[in-house]
mmCIF file of C-alpha atoms in Angstrom:
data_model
loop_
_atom_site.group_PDB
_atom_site.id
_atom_site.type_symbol
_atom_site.label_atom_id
_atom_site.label_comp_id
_atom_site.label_asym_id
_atom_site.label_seq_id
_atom_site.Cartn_x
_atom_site.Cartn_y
_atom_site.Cartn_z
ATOM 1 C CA UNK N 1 14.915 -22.281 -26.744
ATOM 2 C CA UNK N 2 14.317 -23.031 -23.052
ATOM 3 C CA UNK N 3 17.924 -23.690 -22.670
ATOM 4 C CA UNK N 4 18.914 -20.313 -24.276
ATOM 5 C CA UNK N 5 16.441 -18.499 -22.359
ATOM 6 C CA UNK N 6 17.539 -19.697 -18.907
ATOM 7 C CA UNK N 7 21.058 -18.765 -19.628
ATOM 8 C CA UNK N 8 19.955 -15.038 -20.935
ATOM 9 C CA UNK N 9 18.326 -15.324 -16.928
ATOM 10 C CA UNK N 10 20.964 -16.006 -15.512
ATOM 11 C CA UNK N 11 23.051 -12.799 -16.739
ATOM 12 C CA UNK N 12 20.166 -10.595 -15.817
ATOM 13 C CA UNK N 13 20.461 -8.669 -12.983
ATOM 14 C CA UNK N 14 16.941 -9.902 -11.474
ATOM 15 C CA UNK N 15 18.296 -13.447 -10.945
ATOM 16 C CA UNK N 16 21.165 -11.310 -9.139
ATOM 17 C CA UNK N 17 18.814 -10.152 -7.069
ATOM 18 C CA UNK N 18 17.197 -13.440 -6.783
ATOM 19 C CA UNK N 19 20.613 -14.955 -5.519
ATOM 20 C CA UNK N 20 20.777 -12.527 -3.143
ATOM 21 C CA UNK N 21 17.454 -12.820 -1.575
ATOM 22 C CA UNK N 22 17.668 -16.283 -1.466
ATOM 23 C CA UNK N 23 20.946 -15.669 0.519
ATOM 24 C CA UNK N 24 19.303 -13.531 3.027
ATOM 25 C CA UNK N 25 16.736 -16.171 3.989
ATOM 26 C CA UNK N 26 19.518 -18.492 4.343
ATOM 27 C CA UNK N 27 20.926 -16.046 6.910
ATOM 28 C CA UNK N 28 17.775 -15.633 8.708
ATOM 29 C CA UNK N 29 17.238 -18.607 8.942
ATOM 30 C CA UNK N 30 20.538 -19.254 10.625
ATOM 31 C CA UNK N 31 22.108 -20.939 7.953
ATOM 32 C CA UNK N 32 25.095 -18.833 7.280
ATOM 33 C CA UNK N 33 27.310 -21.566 5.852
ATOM 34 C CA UNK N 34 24.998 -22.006 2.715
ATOM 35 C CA UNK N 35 24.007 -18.008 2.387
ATOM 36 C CA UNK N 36 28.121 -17.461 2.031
ATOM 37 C CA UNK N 37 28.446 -20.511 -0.136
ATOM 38 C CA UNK N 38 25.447 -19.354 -2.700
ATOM 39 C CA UNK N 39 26.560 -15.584 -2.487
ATOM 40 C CA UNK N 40 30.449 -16.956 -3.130
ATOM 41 C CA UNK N 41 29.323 -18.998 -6.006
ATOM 42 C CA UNK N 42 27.618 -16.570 -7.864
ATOM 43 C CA UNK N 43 29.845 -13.396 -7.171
ATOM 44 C CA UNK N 44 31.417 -13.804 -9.625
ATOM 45 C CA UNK N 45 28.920 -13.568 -12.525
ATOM 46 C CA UNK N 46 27.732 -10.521 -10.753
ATOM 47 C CA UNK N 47 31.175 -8.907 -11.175
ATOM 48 C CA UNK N 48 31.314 -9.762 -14.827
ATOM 49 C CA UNK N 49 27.442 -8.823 -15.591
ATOM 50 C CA UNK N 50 27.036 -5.877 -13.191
ATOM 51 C CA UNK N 51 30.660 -5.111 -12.481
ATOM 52 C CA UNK N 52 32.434 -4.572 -9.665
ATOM 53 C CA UNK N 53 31.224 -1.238 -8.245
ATOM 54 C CA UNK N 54 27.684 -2.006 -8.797
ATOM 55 C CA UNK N 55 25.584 -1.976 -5.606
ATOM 56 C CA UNK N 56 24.279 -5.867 -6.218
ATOM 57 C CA UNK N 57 27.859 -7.148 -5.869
ATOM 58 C CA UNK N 58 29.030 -4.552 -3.255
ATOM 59 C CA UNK N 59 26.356 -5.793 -0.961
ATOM 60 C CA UNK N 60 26.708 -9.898 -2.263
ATOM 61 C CA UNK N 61 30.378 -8.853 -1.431
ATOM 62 C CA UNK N 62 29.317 -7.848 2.246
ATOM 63 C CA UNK N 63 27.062 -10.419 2.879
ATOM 64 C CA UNK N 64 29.070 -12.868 1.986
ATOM 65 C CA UNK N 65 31.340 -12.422 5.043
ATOM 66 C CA UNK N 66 30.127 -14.294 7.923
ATOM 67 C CA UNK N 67 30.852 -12.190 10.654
ATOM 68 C CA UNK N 68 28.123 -9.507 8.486
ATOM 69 C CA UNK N 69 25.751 -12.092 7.603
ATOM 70 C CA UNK N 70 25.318 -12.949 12.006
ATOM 71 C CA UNK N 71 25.261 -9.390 12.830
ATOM 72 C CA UNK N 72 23.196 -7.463 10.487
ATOM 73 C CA UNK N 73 20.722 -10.133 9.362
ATOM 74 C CA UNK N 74 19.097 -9.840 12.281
ATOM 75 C CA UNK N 75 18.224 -6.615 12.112
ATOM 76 C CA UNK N 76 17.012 -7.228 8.595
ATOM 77 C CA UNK N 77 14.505 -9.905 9.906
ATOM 78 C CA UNK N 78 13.018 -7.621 13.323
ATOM 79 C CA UNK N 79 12.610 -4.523 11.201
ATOM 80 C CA UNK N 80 10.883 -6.438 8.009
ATOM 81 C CA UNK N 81 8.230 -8.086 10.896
ATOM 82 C CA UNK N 82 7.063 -5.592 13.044
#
């Protein structure tokens, strides 16, 4: 049951989320390498559970370029600690 449950979690588009926040503290905390790597890995579950126009894989999409992740994270980190 724990098994099946997990794997239901993992197609929910909370744990989506989850992959992506977890990417942005990766980026914050200057490790871009591993925020592209997670946001890579799991694209592609987000495209087949949320498809591809949905705004959880547009912005994994986005972040997952590295260029993005060094310029706009940030400005994500100064304007969530004032």
């Amino acid at each position: 049951r724990l098994l099946l449950a997990m794997m239901e979690y993992l197609k929910n588009p909370m744990f989506i989320r989850d992959v992506e926040n977890l990417a942005i503290s990766l980026g914050t905390s200057q490790l871009y390498a591993e925020a592209r790597s997670l946001l890579r890995e799991y694209l592609p579950m987000a495209v087949r559970v949320l498809g591809r126009d949905h705004e959880l894989t547009f912005g994994m999409t986005e972040l997952s370029q590295t260029q993005y992740l060094k310029m706009v994270l940030p400005l994500v980190k100064a304007y969530s600690n004032p």
